[in-house]
Short mmCIF file of C-alpha atoms and ligand atoms in Angstrom, two decimals:
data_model
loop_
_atom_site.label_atom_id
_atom_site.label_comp_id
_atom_site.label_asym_id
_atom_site.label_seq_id
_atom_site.Cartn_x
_atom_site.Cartn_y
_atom_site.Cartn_z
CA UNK O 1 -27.30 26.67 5.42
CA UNK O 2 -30.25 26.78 8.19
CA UNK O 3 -33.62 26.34 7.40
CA UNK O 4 -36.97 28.66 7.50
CA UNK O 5 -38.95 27.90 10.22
CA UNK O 6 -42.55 28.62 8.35
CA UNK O 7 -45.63 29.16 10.96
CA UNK O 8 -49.24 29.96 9.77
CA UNK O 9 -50.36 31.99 12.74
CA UNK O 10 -54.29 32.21 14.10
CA UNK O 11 -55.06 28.01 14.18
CA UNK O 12 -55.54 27.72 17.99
CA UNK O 13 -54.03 25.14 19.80
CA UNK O 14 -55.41 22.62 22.18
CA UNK O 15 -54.02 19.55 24.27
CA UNK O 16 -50.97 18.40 25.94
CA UNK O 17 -47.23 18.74 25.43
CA UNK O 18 -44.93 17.40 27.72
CA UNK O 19 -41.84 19.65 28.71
CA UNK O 20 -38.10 18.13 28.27
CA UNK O 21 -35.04 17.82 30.40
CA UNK O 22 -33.20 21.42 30.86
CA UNK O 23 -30.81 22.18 28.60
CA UNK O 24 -29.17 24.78 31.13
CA UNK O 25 -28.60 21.06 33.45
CA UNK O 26 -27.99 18.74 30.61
CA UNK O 27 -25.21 21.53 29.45
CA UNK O 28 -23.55 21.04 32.77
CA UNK O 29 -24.11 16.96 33.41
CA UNK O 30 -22.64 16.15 29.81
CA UNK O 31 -19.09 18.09 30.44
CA UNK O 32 -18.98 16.85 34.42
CA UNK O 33 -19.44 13.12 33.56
CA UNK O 34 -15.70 13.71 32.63
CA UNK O 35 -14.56 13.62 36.77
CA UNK O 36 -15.68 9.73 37.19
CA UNK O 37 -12.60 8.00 37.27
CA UNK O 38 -14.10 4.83 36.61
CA UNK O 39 -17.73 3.40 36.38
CA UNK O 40 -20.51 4.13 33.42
CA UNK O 41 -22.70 7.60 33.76
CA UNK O 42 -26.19 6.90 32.55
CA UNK O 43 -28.48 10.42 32.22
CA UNK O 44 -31.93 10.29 31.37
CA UNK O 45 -34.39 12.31 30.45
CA UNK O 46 -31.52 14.47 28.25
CA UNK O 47 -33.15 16.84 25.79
CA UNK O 48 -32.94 16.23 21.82
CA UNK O 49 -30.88 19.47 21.14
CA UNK O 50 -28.14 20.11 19.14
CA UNK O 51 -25.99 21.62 21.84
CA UNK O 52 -26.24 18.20 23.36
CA UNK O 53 -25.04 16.32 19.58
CA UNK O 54 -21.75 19.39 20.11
CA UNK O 55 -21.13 18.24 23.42
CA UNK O 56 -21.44 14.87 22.52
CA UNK O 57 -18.87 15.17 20.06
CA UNK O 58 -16.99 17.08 22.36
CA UNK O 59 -16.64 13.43 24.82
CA UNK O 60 -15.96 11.32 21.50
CA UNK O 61 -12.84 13.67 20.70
CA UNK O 62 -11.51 12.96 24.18
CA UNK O 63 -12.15 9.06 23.01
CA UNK O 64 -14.89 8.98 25.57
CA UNK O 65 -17.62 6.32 24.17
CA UNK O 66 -21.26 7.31 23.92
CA UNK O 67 -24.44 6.15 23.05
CA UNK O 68 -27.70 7.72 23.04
CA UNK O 69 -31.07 6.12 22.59
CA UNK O 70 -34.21 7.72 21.22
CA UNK O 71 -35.90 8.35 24.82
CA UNK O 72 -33.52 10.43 26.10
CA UNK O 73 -30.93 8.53 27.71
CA UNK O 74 -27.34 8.64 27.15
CA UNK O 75 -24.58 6.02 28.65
CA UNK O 76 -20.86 7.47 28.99
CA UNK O 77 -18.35 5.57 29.40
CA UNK O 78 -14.72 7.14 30.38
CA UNK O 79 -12.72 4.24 30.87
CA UNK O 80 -10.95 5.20 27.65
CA UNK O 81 -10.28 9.13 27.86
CA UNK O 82 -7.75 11.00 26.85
CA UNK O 83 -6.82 14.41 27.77
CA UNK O 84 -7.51 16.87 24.51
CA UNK O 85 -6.66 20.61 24.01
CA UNK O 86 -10.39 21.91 23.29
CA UNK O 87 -9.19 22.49 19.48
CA UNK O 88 -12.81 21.57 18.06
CA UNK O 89 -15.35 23.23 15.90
CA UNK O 90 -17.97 22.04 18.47
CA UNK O 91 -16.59 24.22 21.47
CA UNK O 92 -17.17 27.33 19.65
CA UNK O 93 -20.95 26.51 18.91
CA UNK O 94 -22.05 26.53 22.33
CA UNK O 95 -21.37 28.67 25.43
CA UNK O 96 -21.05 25.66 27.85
CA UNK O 97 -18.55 24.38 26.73
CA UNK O 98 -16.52 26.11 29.15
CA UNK O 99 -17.57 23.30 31.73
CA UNK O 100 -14.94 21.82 30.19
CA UNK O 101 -12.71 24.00 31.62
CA UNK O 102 -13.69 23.48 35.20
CA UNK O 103 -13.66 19.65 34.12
CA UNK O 104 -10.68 19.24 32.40
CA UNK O 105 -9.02 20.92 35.04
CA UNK O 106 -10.35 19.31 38.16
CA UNK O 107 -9.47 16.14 36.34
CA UNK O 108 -5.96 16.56 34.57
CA UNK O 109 -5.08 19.84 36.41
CA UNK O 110 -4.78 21.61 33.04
CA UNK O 111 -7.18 22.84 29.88
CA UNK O 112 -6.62 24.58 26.67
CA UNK O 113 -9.17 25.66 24.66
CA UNK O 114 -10.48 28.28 22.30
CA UNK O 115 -13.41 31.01 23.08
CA UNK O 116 -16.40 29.29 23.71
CA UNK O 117 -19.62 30.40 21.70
CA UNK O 118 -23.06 30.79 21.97
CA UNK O 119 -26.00 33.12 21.87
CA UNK O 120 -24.76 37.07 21.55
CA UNK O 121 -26.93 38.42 24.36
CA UNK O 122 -24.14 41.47 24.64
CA UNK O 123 -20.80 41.23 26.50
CA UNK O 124 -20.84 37.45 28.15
CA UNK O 125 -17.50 37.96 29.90
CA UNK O 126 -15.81 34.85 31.77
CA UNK O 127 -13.70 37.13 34.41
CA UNK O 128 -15.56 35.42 37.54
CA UNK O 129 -14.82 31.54 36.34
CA UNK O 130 -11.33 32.24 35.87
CA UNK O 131 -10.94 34.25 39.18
CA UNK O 132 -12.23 31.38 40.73
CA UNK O 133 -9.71 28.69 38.96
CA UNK O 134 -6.58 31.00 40.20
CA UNK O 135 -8.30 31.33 43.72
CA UNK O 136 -7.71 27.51 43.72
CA UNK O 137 -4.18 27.64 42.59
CA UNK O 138 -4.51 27.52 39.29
CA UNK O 139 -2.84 29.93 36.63
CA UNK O 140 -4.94 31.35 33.39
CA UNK O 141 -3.43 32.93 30.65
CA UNK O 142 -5.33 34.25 27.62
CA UNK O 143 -3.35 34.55 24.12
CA UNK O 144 -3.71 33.78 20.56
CA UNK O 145 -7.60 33.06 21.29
CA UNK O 146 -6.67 30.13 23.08
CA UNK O 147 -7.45 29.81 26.93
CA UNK O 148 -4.15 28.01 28.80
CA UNK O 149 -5.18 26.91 32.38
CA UNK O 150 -2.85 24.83 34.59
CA UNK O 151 -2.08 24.50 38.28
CA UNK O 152 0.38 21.91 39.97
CA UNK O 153 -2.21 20.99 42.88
CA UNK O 154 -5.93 22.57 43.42
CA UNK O 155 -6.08 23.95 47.16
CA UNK O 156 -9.56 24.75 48.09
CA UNK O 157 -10.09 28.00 48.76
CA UNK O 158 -13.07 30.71 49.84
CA UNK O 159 -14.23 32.61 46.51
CA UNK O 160 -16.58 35.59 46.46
CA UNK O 161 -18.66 35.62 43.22
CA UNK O 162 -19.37 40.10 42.87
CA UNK O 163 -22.25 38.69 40.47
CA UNK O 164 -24.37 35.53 41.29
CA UNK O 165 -23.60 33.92 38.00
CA UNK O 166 -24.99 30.31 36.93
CA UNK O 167 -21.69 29.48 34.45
CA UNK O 168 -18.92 31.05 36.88
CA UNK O 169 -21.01 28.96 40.16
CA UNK O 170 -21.31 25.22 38.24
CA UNK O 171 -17.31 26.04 36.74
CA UNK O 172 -15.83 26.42 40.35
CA UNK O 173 -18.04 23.06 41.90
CA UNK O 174 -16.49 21.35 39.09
CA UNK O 175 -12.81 22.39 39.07
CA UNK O 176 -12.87 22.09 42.94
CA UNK O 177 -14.10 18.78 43.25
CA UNK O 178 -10.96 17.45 43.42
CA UNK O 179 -9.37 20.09 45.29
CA UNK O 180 -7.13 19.44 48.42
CA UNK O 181 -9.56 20.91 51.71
CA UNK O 182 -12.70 22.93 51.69
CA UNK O 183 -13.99 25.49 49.02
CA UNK O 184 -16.51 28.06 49.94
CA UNK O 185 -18.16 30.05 47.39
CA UNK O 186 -20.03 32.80 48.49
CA UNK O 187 -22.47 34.83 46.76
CA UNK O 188 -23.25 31.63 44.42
CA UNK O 189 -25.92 31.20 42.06
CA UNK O 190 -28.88 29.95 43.26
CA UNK O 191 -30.54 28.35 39.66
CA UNK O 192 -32.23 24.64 39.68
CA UNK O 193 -29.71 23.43 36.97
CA UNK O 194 -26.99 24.15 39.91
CA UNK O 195 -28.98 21.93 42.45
CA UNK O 196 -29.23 19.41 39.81
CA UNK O 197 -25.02 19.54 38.91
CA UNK O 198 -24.35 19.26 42.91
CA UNK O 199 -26.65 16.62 43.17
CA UNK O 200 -25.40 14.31 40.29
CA UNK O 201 -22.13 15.20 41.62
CA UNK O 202 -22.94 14.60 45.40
CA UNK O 203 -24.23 11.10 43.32
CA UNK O 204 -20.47 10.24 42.05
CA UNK O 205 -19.06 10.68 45.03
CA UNK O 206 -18.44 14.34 45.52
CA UNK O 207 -19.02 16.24 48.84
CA UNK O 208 -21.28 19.38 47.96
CA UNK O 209 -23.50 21.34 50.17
CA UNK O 210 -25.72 24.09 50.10
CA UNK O 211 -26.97 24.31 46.20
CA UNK O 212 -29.85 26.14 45.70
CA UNK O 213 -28.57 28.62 48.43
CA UNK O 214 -25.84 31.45 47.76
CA UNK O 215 -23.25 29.91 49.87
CA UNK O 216 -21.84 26.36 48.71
CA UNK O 217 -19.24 23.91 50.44
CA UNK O 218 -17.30 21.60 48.13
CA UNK O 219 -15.09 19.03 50.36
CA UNK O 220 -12.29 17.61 47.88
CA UNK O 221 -12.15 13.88 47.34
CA UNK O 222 -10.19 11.84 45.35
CA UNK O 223 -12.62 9.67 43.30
CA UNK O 224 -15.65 9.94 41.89
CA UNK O 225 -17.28 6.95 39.99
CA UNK O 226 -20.14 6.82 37.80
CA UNK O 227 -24.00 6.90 38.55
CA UNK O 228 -27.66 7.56 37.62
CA UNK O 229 -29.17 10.28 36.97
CA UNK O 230 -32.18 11.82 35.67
CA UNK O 231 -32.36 15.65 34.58
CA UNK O 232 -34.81 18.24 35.88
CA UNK O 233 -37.84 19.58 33.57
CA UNK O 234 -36.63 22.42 31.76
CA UNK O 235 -38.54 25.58 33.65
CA UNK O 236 -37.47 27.75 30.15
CA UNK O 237 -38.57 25.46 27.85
CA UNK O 238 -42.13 25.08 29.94
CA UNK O 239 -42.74 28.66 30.56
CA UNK O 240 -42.09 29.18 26.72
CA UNK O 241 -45.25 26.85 26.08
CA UNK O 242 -47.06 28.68 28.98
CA UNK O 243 -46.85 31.74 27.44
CA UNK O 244 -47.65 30.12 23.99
CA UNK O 245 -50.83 28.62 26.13
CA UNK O 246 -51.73 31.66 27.17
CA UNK O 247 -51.26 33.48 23.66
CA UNK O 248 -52.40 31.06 21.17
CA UNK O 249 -54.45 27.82 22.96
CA UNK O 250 -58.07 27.57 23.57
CA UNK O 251 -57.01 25.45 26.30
CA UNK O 252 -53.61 23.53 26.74
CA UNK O 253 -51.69 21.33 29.32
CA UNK O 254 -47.95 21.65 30.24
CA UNK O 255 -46.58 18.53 32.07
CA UNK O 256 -43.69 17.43 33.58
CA UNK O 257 -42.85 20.30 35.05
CA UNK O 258 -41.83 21.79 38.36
CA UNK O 259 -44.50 25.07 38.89
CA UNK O 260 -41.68 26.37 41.73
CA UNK O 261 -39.28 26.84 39.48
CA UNK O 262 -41.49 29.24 37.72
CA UNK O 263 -43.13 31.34 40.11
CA UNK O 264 -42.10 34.40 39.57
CA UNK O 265 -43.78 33.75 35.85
CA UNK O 266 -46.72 32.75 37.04
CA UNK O 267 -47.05 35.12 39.43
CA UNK O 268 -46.59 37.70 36.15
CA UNK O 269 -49.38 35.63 34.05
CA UNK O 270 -52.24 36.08 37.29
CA UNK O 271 -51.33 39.80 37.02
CA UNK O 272 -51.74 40.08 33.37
CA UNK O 273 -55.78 37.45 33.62
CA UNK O 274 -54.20 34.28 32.28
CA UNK O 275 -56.59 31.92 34.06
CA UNK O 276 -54.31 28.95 34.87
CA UNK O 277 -54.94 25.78 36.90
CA UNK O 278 -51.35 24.73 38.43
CA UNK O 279 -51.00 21.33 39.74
CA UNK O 280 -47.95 19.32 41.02
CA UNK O 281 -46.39 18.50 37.81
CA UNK O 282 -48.56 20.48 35.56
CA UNK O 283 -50.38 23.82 34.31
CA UNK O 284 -53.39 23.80 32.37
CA UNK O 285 -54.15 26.99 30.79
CA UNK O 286 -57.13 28.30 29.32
CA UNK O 287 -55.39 31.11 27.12
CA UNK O 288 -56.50 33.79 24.24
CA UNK O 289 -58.15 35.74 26.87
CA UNK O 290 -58.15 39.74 27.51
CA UNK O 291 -54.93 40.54 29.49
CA UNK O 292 -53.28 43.67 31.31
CA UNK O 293 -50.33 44.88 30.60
CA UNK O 294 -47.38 44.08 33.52
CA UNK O 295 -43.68 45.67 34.39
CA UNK O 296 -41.23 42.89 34.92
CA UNK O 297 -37.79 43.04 36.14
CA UNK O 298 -35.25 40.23 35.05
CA UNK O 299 -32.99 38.85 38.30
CA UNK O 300 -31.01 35.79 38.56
CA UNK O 301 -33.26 32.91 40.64
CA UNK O 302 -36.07 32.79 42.48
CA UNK O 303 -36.72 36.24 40.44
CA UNK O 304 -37.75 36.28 37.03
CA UNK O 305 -35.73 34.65 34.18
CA UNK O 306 -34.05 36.72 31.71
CA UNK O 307 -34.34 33.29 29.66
CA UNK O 308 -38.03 34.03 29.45
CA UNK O 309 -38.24 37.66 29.26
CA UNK O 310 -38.03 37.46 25.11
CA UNK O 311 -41.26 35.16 25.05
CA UNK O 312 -43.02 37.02 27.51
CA UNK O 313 -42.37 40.08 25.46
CA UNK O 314 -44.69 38.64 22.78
CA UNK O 315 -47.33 37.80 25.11
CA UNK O 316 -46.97 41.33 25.99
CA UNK O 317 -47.70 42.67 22.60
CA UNK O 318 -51.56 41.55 23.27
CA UNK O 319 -52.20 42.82 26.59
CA UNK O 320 -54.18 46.01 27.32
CA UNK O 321 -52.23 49.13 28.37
CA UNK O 322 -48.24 49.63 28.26
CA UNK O 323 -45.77 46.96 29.93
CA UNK O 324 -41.94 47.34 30.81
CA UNK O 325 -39.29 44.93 30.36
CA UNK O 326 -36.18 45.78 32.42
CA UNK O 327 -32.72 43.40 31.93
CA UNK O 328 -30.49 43.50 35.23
CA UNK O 329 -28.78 40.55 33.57
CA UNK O 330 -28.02 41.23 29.81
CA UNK O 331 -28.70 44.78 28.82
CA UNK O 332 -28.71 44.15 25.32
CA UNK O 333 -30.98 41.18 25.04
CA UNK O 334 -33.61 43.01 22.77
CA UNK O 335 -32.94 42.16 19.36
CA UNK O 336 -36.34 40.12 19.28
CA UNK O 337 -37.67 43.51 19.96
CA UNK O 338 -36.41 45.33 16.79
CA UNK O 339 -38.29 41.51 15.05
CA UNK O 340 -41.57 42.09 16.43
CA UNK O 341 -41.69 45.51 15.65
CA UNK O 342 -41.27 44.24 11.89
CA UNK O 343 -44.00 41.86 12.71
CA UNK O 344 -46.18 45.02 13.97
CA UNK O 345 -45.50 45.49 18.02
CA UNK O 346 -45.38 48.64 19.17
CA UNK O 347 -42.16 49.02 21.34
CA UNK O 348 -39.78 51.52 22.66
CA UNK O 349 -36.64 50.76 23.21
CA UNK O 350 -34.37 52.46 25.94
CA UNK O 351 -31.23 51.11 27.79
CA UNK O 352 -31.30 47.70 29.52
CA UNK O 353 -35.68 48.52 28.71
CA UNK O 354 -38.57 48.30 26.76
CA UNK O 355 -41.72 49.27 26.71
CA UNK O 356 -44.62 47.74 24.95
CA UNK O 357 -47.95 49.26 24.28
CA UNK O 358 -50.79 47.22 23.27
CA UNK O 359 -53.29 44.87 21.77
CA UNK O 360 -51.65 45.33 18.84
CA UNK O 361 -52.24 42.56 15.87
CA UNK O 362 -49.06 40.56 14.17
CA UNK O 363 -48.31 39.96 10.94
CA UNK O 364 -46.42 37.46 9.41
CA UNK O 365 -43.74 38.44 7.62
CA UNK O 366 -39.84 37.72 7.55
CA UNK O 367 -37.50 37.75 10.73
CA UNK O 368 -34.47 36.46 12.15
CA UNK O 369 -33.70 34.88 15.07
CA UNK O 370 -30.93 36.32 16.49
CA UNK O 371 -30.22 34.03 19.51
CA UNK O 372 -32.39 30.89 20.74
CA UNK O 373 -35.09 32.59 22.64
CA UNK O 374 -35.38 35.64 20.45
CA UNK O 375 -36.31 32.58 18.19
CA UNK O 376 -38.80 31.89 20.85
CA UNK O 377 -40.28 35.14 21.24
CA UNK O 378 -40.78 34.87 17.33
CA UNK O 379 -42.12 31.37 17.04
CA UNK O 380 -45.32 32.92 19.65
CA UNK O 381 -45.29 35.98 17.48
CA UNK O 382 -46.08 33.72 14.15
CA UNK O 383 -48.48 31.45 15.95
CA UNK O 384 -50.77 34.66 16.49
CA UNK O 385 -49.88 36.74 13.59
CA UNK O 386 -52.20 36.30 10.91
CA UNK O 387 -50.21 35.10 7.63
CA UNK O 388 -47.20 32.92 7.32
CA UNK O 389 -44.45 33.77 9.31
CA UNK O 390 -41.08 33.08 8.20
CA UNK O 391 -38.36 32.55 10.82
CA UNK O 392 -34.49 32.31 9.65
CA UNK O 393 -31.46 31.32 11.21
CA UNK O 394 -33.39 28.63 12.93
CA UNK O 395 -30.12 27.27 13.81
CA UNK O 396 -30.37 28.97 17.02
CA UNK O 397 -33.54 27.44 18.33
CA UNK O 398 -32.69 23.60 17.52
CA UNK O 399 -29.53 24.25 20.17
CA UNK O 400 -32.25 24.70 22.83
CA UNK O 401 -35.56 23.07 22.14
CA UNK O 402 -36.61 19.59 21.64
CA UNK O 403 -38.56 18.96 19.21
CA UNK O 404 -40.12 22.17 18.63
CA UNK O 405 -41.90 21.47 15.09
CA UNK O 406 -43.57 18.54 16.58
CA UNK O 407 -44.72 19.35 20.06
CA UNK O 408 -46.53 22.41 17.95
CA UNK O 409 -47.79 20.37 14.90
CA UNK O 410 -49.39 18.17 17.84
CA UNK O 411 -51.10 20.70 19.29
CA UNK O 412 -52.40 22.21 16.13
CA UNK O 413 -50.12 24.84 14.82
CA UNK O 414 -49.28 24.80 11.34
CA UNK O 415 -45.59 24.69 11.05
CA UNK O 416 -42.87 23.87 8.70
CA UNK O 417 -39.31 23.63 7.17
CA UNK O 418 -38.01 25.06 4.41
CA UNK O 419 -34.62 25.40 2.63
CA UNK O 420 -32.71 28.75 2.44
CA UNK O 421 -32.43 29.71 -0.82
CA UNK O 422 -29.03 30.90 -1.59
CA UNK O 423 -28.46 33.99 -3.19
CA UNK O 424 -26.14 34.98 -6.17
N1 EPU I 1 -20.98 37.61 34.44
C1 EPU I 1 -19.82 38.31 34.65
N2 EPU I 1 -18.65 37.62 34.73
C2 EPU I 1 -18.60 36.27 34.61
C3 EPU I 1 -19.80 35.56 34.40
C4 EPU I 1 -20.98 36.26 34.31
O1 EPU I 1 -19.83 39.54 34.75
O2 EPU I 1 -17.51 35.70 34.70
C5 EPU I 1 -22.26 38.35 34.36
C6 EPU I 1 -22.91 38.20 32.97
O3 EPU I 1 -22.41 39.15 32.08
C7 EPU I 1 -24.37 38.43 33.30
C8 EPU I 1 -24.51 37.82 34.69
O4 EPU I 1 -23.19 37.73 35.22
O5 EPU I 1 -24.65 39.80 33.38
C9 EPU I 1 -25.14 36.44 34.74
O6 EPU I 1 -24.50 35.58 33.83
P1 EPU I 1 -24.36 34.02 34.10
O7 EPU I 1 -22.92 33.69 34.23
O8 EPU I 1 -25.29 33.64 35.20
O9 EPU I 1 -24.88 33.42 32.73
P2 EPU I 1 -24.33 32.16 31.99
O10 EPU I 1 -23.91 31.14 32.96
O11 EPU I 1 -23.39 32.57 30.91
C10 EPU I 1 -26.61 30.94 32.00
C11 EPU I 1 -27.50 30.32 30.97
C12 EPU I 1 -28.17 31.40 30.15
C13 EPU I 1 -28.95 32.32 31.07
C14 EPU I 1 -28.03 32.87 32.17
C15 EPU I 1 -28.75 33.72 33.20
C16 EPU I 1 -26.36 28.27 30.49
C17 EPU I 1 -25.56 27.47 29.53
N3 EPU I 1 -26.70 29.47 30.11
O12 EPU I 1 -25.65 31.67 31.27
O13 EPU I 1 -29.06 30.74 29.28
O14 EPU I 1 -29.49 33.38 30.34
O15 EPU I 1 -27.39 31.78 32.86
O16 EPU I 1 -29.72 32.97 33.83
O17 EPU I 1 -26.70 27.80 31.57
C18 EPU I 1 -30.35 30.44 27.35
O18 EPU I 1 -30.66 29.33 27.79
O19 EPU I 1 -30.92 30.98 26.36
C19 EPU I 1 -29.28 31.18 28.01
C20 EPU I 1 -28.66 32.19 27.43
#
C-alpha cells in the first residue's frame, strides 16, 4: 500500500536545494553497464529513486554484484553475469527497462522479456526500437506478453527514426555497439541523457559520434571495459523546483544544474515576470510574484519538455489572463489537469490542449497522482493551496525524485507521510 503524501500549503519557502543526477540518464547508464566485458563500472552522482532500487535488482538477477553507497555512487561489477530471460516483477515497474533489450542483445545477441511498465501518459508504443533491432539483423516476435528478440550476428545498418524518440535513439546505440560496421541513425533524439549514454559509452570503449545532434554514428567494436562516470543534473527534476521557486519561495536557489538544458523553460518563466538570476550552475529565484499567463508548446529537445509541462501547468493556475498547454508528444498527458481542477483551477480541456484561466486560489483537498510528474504538478499545487493537501499513490513520485520530502522540509514546506488506510 503507498503512502499519503500530506502538504500544508501557504508556508513560503526560502534557501537552497541542490538538484540530483537525471533519472532519464541514470535509467539508461544502469541497463548499459551490462556491455563491459570485463572491468568495474563506478557511476556517481546516481539519484535515490526507486526506479534505480528496480533496476538494481534487475543486475542482481543476472548475478551482476552491486553496491551502492549513501552519496550516490554505485560500483557494478559484471565479471559474474549470466544471461536471464527478463521474467521479473521489477521490469514491469519501470518503462526503461527496455534498455535491457538493446543490452541484452548487443551483448548475448538475444532478449526475452515481458512488457515493460511505467507511467500511463497514453499509448507509449515501442514500434521504432524494434524496427531498429531488425534493421540490424535481428528478429522480434511478440506473443504471450513476452518480447523474443534474437539475431545470429548484428550488421550495422542506416535506421531512420519517423519520430525523434529518446527510448527508441539510446535502444539502437546500445544494441549496435557491438554490431559488425557502421550504424547511422538518422532523425535521432537529440535529449542530454543521450549525450550522457554516448559519452559513458564512448568511455568503455565504444565508438559513438554525433549525440546531441539528430544524426549519430556508432562504429562496432568488440570490447568494451568498465569506467567512470558521473551523471548529468537532472534538467526535470530542477525545473520542477524552479517552478516551485517561482510559485511558492520568497526567494530560493537551485544548484547543480545546467541552465542550457532548460532554456526553453526559462525562456517561458521571463515571459510569464518570474524575476530569476541564472548563473553557471545555478538559478536563484525570487518567486510569489504577479505573473502573465503564457502558450507553450511541448517538442522533443532543445524545445520545451513535455516532462515539465504538468508542473508548469500549476504555475499556470496563478498567472494573470488565460494560458495554453499544447502536447505534440503525449496527447493524453492531462490527468493532473482533471486533479487541479478538484483542487480549484480553472481549466478546459480539449485534444492534445488545455487552457488555463487565472489567478485562481487552491485548496487542499484529496488527489491522486496518476503518473510521476502529475505527482509533481500536485506537490506545487499543495504547497500554495491553503489547507492540507493530500496526495495518493505517491508511489509514482518516489520512482523519479530524490528525496522529495526532505529537499522541501529544508526549505520550509510542511510535508509529510502517512499510511493508506485500507478500506473494508
Ligand atoms: N514513439 C513512437 N514509437 C516508438 C517510441 C516512441 O511512436 O517506438 C513516440 C511516443 O509515443 C511519443 C514520442 O515518440 O509520442 C516520444 O517518445 P520517446 O520515445 O521519446 O519517449 P520515451 O523514451 O518513452 C522518455 C522519457 C520520458 C519523457 C519522454 C519524452 C525515459 C525513461 N523516459 O520516454 O520521461 O517524457 O522521453 O521526452 O527517458 C518522465 O520522466 O516522467 C518521463 C515520462
Amino acid at each position: 500500500m503507498s503512502d499519503i503524501l500530506k502538504i500544508e500549503g501557504g508556508h513560503p519557502l526560502n534557501g537552497t536545494v541542490t538538484i540530483s543526477g537525471a533519472k532519464n540518464a541514470t535509467v539508461a547508464l544502469i541497463p548499459a553497464a551490462i556491455l563491459a566485458l570485463k572491468g568495474e563500472i563506478n557511476i556517481f552522482n546516481v539519484p535515490d529513486i526507486d526506479d534505480v532500487e528496480s533496476l538494481t535488482a534487475l543486475l542482481n538477477y543476472m548475478n551482476v554484484k552491486t553496491e551502492s553507497d549513501e552519496g550516490g555512487h554505485i560500483r557494478i561489477d559484471v565479471s559474474g553475469m549470466n544471461y536471464m530471460d527478463l521474467d521479473h516483477p521489477a521490469a514491469t515497474k519501470l518503462r526503461a527497462s527496455y534498455y535491457f533489450m538493446g543490452a541484452l542483445l548487443g551483448k548475448y545477441k538475444k532478449v526475452r522479456m515481458k512488457m515493460p511498465g511505467g507511467c500511463y501518459l497514453g499509448p507509449r508504443p515501442i514500434d521504432l526500437h524494434l524496427k531498429g533491432f531488425e534493421a540490424l539483423g535481428a528478429s522480434v516476435d511478440f506473443s504471450g506478453g513476452w518480447y523474443n528478440i534474437t539475431a545470429e550476428k548484428l550488421i550495422g545498418s542506416k535506421i531512420y527514426l519517423d519520430v525523434a524518440s529518446v527510448g527508441a535513439t539510446i535502444n539502437i546505440i546500445l544494441a549496435a555497439v557491438y554490431a559488425e560496421g557502421k550504424t547511422t541513425i538518422e532523425n535521432a533524439a537529440k535529449e542530454p541523457e543521450i549525450v550522457d549514454v554516448a559519452n559513458f559509452l564512448n568511455k568503455m570503449g565504444a565508438k559513438i559520434r554525433g549525440a546531441g545532434t539528430n544524426v549519430i554514428t556508432v562504429e562496432g567494436v568488440d570490447e568494451l571495459v568498465g569506467t567512470s562516470h558521473e551523471i548529468i543534473p537532472d534538467r526535470i527534476e530542477a525545473g520542477t523546483y524552479i517552478i516551485i521557486a517561482a510559485a511558492a519561495a520568497e526567494k530560493m536557489t537551485i544548484e547543480n544544474i545546467i541552465p542550457q538544458h532548460l532554456e526553453a523553460m526559462l525562456s517561458k518563466l521571463v515571459e510569464m515576470g518570474v524575476k530569476m538570476d541564472v548563473g553557471i550552475d545555478y538559478v536563484t529565484v525570487e518567486g510569489m510574484q504577479p505573473m502573465q499567463a503564457v502558450d507553450i508548446q511541448t517538442l522533443s529537445y532543445p524545445g520545451f519538455a513535455t516532462d515539465l509541462q504538468q508542473p508548469l501547468t500549476t504555475l499556470l493556475t496563478q498567472a494573470f489572463g488565460s494560458s495554453t498547454v499544447k502536447e505534440t508528444i503525449y496527447t493524453e498527458r492531462f490527468k493532473h489537469c482533471t486533479e487541479l481542477m478538484r483542487m480549484g483551477a480553472n481549466v478546459q480541456l480539449s485534444y492534445a490542449m488545455a487552457s488555463i484561466t487565472g489567478p485562481t486560489p487552491l485548496y487542499g483537498t484529496d488527489v491522486v497522482a496518476t503518473d510521476l510528474r502529475c505527482g509533481a504538478s500536485l506537490v506545487i499545487a499543495g504547497l500554495i493551496a491553503s489547507g492540507v493537501t493530500a496526495i495518493h499513490d505517491v508511489y509514482h513520485i518516489d520512482r523519479g525524485y530524490d528525496s522529495l520530502d526532505e529537499k522541501l522540509t529544508r526549505l520550509g514546506a510542511t510535508i509529510w507521510r502517512e499510511k493508506e488506510e485500507t478500506s473494508h
